Short mmCIF file of C-alpha atoms and ligand atoms in Angstrom, two decimals:
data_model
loop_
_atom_site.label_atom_id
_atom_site.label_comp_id
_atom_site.label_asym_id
_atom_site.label_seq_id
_atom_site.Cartn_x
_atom_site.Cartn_y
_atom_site.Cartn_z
CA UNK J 3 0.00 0.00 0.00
CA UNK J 4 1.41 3.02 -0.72
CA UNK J 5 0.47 6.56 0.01
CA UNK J 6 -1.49 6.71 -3.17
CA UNK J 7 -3.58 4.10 -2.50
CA UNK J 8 -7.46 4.48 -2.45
CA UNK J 9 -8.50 0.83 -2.42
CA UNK J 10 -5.92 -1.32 0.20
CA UNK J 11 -6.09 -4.50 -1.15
CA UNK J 12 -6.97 -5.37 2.67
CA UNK J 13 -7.27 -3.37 6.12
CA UNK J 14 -6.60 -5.64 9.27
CA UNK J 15 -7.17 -2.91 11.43
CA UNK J 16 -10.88 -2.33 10.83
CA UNK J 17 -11.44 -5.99 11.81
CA UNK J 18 -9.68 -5.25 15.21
CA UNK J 19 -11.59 -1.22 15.63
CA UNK J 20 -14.66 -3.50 15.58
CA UNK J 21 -13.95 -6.18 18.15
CA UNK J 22 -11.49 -3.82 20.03
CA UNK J 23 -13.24 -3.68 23.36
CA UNK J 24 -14.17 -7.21 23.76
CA UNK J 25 -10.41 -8.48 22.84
CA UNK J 26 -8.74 -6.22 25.14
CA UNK J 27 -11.16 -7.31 27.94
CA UNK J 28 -10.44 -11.13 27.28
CA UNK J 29 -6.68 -10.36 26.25
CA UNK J 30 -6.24 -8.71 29.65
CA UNK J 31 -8.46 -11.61 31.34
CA UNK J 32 -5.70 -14.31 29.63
CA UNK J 33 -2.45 -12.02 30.97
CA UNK J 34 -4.06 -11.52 34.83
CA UNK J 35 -4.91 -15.82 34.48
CA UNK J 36 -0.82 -16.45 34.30
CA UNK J 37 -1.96 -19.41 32.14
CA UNK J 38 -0.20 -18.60 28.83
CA UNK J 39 0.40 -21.86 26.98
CA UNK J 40 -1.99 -24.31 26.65
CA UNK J 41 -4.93 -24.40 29.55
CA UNK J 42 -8.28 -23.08 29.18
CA UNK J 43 -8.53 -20.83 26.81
CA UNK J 44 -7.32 -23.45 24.12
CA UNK J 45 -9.39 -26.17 25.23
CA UNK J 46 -12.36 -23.91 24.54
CA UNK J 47 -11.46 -22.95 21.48
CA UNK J 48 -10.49 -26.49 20.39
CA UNK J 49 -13.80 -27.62 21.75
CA UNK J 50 -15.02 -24.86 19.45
CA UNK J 51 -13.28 -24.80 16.34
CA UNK J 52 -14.11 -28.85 16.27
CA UNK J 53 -17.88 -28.02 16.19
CA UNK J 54 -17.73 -25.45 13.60
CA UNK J 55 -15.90 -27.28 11.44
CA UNK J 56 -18.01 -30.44 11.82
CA UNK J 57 -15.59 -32.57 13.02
CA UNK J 58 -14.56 -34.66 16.52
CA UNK J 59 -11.37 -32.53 16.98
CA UNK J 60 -9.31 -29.58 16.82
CA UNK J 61 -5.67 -29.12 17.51
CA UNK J 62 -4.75 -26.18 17.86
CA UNK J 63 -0.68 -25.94 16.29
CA UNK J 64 1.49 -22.85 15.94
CA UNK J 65 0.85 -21.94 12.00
CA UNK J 66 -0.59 -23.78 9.48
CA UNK J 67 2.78 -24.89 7.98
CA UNK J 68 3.04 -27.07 11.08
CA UNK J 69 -0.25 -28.63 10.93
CA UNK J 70 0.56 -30.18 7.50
CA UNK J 71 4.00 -31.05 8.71
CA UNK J 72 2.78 -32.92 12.35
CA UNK J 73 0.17 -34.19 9.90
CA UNK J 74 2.60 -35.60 7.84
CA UNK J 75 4.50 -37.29 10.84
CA UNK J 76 1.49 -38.84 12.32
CA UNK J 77 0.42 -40.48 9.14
CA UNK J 78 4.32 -41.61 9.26
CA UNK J 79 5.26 -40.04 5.83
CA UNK J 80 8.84 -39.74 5.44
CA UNK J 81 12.04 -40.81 2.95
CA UNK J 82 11.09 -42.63 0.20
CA UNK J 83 7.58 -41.42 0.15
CA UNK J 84 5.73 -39.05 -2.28
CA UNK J 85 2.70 -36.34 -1.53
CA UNK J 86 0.94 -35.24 -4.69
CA UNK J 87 -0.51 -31.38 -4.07
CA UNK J 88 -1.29 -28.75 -6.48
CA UNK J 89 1.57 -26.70 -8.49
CA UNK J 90 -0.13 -23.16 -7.35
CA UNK J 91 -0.30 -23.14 -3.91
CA UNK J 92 1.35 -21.20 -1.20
CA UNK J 93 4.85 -23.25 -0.80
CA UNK J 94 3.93 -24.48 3.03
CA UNK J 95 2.23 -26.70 0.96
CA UNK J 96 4.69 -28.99 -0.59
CA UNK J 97 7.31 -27.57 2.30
CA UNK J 98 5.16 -29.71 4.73
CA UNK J 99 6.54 -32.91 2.31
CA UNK J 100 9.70 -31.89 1.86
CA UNK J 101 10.30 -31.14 5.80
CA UNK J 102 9.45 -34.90 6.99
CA UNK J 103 12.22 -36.01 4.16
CA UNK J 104 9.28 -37.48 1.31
CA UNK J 105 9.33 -35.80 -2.07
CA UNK J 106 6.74 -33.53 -3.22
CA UNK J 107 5.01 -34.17 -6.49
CA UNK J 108 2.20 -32.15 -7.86
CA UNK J 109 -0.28 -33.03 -10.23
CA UNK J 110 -2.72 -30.39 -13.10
CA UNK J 111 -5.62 -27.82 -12.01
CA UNK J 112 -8.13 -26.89 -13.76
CA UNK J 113 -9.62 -23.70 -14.30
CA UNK J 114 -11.15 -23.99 -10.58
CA UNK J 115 -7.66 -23.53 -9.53
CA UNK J 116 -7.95 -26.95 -7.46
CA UNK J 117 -6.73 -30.40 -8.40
CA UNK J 118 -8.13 -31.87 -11.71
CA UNK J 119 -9.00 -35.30 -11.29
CA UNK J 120 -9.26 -36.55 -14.35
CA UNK J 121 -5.25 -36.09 -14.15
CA UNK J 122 -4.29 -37.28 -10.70
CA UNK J 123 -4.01 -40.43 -11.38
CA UNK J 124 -1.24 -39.91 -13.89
CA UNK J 125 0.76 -38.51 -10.56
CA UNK J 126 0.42 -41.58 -8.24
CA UNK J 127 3.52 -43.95 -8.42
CA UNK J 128 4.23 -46.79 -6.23
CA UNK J 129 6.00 -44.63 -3.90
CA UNK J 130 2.86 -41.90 -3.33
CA UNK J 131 1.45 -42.19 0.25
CA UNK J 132 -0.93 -39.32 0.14
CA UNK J 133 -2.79 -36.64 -1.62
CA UNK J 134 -2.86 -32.81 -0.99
CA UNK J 135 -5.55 -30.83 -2.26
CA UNK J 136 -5.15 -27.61 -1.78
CA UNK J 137 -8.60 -25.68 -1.11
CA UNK J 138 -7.53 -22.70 -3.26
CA UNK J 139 -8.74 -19.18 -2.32
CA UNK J 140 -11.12 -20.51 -0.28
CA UNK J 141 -13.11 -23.10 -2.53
CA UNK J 142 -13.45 -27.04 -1.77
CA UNK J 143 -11.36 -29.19 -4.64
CA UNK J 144 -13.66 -31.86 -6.08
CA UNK J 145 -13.25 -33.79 -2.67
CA UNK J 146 -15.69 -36.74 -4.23
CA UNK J 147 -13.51 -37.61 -7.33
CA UNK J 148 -10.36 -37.26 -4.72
CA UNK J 149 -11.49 -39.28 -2.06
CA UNK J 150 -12.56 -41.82 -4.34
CA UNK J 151 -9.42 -42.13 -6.16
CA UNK J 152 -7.50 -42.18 -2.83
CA UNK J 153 -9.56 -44.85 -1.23
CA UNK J 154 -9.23 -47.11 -4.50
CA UNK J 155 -5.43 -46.41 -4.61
CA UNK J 156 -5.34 -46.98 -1.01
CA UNK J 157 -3.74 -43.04 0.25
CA UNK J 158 -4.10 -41.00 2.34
CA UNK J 159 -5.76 -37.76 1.85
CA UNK J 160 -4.46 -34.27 3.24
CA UNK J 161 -6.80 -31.62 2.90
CA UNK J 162 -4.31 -28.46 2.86
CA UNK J 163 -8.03 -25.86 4.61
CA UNK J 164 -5.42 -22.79 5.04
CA UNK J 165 -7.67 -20.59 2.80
CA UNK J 166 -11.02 -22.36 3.42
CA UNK J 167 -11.83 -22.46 6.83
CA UNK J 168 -16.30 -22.53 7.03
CA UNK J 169 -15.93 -23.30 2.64
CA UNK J 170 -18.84 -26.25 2.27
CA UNK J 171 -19.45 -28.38 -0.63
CA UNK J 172 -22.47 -30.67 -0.79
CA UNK J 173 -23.40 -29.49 3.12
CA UNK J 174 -19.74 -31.30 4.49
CA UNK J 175 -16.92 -28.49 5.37
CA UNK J 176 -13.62 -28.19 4.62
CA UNK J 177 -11.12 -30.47 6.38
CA UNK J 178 -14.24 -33.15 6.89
CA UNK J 179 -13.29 -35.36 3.94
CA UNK J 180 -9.62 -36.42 4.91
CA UNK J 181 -8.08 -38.22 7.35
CA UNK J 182 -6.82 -34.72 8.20
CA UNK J 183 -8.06 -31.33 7.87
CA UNK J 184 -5.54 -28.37 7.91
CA UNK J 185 -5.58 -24.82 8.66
CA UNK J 186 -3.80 -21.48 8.65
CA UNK J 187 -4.73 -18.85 11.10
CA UNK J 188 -3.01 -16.27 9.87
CA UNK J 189 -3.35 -12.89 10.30
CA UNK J 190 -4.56 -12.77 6.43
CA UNK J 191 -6.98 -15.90 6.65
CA UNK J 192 -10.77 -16.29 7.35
CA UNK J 193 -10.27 -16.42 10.90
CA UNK J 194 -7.26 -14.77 12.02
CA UNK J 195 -5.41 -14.63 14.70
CA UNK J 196 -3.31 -11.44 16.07
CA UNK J 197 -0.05 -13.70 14.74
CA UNK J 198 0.47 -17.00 13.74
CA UNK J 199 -1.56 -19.65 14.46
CA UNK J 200 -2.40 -23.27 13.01
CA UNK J 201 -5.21 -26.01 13.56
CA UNK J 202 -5.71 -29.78 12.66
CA UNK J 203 -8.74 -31.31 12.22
CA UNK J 204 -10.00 -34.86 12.36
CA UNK J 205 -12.36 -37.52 13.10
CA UNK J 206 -9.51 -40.09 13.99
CA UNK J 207 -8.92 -40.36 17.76
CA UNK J 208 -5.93 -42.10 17.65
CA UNK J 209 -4.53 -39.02 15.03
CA UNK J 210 -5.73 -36.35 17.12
CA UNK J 211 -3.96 -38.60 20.62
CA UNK J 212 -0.54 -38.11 18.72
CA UNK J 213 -1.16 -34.63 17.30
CA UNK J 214 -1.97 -33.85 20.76
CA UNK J 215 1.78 -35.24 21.83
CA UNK J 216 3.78 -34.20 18.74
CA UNK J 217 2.97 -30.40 19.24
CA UNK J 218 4.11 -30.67 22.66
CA UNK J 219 7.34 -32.20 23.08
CA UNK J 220 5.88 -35.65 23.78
CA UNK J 221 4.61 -34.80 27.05
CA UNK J 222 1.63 -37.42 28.18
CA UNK J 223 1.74 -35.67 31.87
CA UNK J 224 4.10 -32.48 33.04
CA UNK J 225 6.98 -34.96 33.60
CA UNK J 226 6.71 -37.82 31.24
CA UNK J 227 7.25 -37.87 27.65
CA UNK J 228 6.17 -40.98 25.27
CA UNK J 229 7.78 -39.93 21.88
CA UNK J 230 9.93 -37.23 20.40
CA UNK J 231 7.90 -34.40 19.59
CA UNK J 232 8.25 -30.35 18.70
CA UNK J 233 7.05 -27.34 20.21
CA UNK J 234 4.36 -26.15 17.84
CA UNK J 235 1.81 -24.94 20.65
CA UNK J 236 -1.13 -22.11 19.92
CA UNK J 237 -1.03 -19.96 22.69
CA UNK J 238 -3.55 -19.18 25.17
CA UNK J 239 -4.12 -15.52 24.21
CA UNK J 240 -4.48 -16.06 20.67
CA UNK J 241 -7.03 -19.00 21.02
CA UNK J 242 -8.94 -16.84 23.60
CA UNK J 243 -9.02 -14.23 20.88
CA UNK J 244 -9.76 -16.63 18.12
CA UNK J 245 -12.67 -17.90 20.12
CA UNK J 246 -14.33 -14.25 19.75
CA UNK J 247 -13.53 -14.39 16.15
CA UNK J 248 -14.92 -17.50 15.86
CA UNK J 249 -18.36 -16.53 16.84
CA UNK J 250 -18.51 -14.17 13.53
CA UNK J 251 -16.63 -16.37 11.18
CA UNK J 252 -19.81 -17.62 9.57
CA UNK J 253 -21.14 -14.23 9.29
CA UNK J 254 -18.32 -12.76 7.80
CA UNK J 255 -17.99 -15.66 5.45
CA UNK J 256 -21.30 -14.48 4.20
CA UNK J 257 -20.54 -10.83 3.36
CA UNK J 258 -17.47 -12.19 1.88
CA UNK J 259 -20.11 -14.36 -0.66
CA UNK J 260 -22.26 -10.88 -0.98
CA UNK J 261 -19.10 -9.05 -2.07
CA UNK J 262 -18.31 -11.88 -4.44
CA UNK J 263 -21.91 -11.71 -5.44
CA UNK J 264 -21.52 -8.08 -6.55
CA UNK J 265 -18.50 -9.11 -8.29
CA UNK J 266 -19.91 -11.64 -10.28
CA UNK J 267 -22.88 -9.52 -11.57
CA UNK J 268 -20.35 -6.56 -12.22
CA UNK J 269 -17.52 -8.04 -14.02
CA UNK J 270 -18.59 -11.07 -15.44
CA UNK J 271 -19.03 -9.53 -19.27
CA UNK J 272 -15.17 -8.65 -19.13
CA UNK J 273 -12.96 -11.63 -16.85
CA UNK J 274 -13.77 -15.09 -15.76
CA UNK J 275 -15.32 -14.71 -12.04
CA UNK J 276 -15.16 -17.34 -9.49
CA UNK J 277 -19.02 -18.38 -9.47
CA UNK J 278 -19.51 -21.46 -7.36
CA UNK J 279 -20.68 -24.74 -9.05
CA UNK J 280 -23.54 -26.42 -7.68
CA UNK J 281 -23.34 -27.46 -4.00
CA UNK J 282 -20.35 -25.49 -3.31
CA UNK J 283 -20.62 -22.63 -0.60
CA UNK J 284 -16.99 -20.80 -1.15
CA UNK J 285 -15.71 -18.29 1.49
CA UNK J 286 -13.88 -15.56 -0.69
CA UNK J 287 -10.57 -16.06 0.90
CA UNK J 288 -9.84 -14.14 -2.08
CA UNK J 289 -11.99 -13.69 -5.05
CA UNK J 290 -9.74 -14.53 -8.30
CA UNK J 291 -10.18 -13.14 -11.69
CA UNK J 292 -8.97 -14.87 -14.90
CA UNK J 293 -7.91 -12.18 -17.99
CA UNK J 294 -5.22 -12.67 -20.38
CA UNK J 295 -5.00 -9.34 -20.08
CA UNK J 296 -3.96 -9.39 -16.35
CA UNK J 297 -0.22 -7.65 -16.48
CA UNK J 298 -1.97 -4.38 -18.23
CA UNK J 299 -5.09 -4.80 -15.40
CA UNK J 300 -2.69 -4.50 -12.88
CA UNK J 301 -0.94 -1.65 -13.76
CA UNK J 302 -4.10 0.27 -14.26
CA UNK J 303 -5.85 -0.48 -11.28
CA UNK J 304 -2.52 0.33 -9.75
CA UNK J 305 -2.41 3.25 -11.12
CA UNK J 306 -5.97 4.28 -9.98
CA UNK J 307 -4.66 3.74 -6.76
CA UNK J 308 -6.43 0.27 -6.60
CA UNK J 309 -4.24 -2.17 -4.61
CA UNK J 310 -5.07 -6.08 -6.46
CA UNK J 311 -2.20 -8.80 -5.76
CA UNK J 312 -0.96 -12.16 -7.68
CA UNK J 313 -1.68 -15.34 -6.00
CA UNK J 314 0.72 -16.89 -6.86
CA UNK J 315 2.76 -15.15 -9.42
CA UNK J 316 5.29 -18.33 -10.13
CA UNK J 317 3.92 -22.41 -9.76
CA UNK J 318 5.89 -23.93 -7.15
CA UNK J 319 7.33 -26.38 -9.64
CA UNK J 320 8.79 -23.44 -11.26
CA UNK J 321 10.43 -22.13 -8.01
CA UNK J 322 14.21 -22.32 -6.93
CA UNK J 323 13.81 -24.35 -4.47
CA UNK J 324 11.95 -27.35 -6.46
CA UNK J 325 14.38 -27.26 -9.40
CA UNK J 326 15.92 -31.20 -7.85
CA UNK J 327 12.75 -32.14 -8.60
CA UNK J 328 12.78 -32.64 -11.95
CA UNK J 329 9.83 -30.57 -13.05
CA UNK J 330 10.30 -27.90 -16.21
CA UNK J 331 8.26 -25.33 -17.88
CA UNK J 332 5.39 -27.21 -19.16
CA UNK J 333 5.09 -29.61 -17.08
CA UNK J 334 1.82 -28.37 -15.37
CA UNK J 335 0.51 -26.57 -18.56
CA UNK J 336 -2.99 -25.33 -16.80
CA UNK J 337 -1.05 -24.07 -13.70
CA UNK J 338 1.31 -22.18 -15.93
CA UNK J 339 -1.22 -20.65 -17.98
CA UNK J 340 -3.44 -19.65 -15.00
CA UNK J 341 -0.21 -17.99 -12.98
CA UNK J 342 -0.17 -15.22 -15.85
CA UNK J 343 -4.31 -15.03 -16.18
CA UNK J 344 -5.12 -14.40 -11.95
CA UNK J 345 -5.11 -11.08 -10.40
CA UNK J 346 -6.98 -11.31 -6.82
CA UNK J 347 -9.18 -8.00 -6.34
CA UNK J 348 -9.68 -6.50 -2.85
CA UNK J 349 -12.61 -8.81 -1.05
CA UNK J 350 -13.09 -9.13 2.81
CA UNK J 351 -15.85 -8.44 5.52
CA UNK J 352 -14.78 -5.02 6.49
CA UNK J 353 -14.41 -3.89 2.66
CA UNK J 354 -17.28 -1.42 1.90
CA UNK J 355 -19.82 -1.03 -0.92
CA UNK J 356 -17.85 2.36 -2.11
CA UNK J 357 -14.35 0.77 -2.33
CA UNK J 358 -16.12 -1.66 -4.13
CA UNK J 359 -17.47 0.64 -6.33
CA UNK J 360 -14.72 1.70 -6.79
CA UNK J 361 -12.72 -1.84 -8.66
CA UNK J 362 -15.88 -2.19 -10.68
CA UNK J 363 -15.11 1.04 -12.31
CA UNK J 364 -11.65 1.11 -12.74
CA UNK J 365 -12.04 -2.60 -14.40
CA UNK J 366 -15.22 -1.79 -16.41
CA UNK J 367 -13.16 1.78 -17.75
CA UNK J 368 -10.38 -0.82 -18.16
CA UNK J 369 -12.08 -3.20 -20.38
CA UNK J 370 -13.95 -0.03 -22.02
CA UNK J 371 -10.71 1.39 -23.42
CA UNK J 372 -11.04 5.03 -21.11
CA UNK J 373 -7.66 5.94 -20.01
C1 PLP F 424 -2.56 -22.94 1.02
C2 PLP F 424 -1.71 -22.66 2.23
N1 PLP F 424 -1.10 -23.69 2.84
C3 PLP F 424 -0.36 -23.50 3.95
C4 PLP F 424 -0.19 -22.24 4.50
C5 PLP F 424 0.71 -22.07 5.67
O1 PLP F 424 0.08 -21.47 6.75
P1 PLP F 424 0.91 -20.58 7.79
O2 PLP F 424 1.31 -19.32 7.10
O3 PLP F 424 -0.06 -20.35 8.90
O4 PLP F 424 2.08 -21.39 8.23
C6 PLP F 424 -0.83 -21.15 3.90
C7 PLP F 424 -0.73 -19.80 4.48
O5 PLP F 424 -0.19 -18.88 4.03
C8 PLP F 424 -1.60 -21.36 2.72
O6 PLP F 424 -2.21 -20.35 2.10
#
């Protein structure tokens, strides 16, 4: 954001002006309880987070990086193993492989910017354990054609929930349909903590038992540790905050689909919009555009002072750090296409009607040839 800027592409602090009272009440409760790791306040929210999201449990981790990576260890993935996930993600996403010592393969997208499956398939090798799907900007990947794949090949399946935290498709939410369910609480995500913040969810006891031990050293009591774990805790004053948060999360998700709404009607004669498909409820983590005009969209919203951002700008495949892994340009020819067609546009609760307004004009005078 720069000076110039009329339209920030996102404004945390308006989130925080409207919950300020409450969260310095329960922030200043948490510091005056002395209990800052673990205790209470995260039980509740666990306890929480598990019944929004439709499942038996919630762990809360330190970021969503670590929830795919403790994941990962409890569904013993390591050398000599291979995780398919999707070439446009976020890198956490095929980190989380690489960082238990497996390889990290990726497989097509289609123009949903999830997982094809009509091209997974191709992917698995006798040395793939699991499946990734990504739940890009907030929208479920086709979870039935996955998880029916996966159960015929015999993997496991992953569900990478950073961006899609309350997304629903056919009535089930993300991070229901795998053995594990993982998500980011980010500052920037759906719910959002005031830092970082992670969660795993599942139906498995057993899972959720060693997630419970691997985030916390091992520890079964204060003195007695059963296995070698990490320290990947959520802390007490972030889950207390989170559990405030959590009480609006489904309403904001719903402005976020009114936004999109307004989108859609707006822009659709110019870009392809991100309308849902039938039976999916998407949350907007961010609403994606698709031009093959996108470099020169850029600029000029930029230079209306609109702030719109590139998610992601280079397929991980493509990226420095994957070039051992034998991938090349044109190996994910969909991905590669799309990562020079996207341009996110400004979309979140707070965002107002005027700003709005505002990105429908400069794209409409965009696609209208005004200067
Ligand atoms: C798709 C995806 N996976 C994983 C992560 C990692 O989450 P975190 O930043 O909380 O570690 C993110 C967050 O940026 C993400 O967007």
């Amino acid at each position: 954001m720069t000076a110039a800027t009329k339209v920030p592409f996102v404004d945390l602090g308006r989130q925080y002006a409207s919950l300020r009272d409450e969260v310095l009440q329960t922030i200043d409760a948490v510091l005056k309880s002395g209990q800052y790791i673990l205790g209470p306040e995260l039980d509740a929210f666990e306890r929480e987070a598990a019944e929004f999201c439709g499942v038996k449990h919630a762990i809360g981790v330190a970021n969503g990086s670590d929830s795919l990576w403790l994941s990962m260890k409890c569904l013993g993935i390591g050398p000599g193993d291979e995780v398919i996930t999707a070439p446009n993600s976020f890198i956490a996403s095929a980190w989380a492989t690489a960082a238990v010592g497996a390889t990290p393969t990726f497989s097509d997208i289609d123009d949903t910017l999830n997982l094809d499956p009509a091209k997974l398939e191709q992917a698995i090798t006798p040395r793939t354990k699991a499946i990734m799907p990504v739940h890009l900007t907030g929208r479920i990947a086709n979870m039935e054609a996955i998880m029916e794949i996966a159960q015929r090949r015999k993997l496991h399946v992953i569900e990478d929930a950073a961006q899609a935290i309350g997304a629903t498709r056919h009535g089930r939410k993300a991070g229901t349909f795998g053995v594990v369910g993982s998500f980011s609480l980010h500052p920037l995500k759906n719910l959002a903590a005031f830092g970082d913040g992670g969660l795993v969810s599942t139906n498995d006891d057993g899972i959720a038992q060693q997630l419970r031990l691997l985030r916390n050293h091992g520890l079964k009591t204060r003195d007695e540790s059963v296995i070698w774990g990490y320290n990947s805790r959520l802390d007490s004053v972030q889950a207390a905050v989170l559990r405030i948060k959590l009480r609006h999360l489904a309403q904001w998700n719903k402005t976020n689909r009114n936004l999109a709404e307004r989108y859609h009607q707006a822009l659709a004669k110019h870009v392809k919009v991100p309308v849902s498909g039938a039976g999916e409820e998407q949350i907007y983590h961010r609403y994606v555009i698709q031009t093959d005009r996108r470099d020169a969209l850029h600029a000029y919203l930029a230079a209306r002072g609109i702030d719109s951002k590139i998610n992601y700008p280079t397929p991980i495949h493509l990226q420095e750090v994957a070039s051992q892994l034998g991938y090349r340009q044109g190996s994910f020819p969909v991905a590669e296409k799309l990562a020079g067609m996207i341009l996110s546009l400004p979309l979140y609760p707070e965002f107002t009607l005027a700003e709005q307004d505002m990105v429908i004009a400069g794209i409409t005078d965009f696609f209208s040839g005004r200067p």
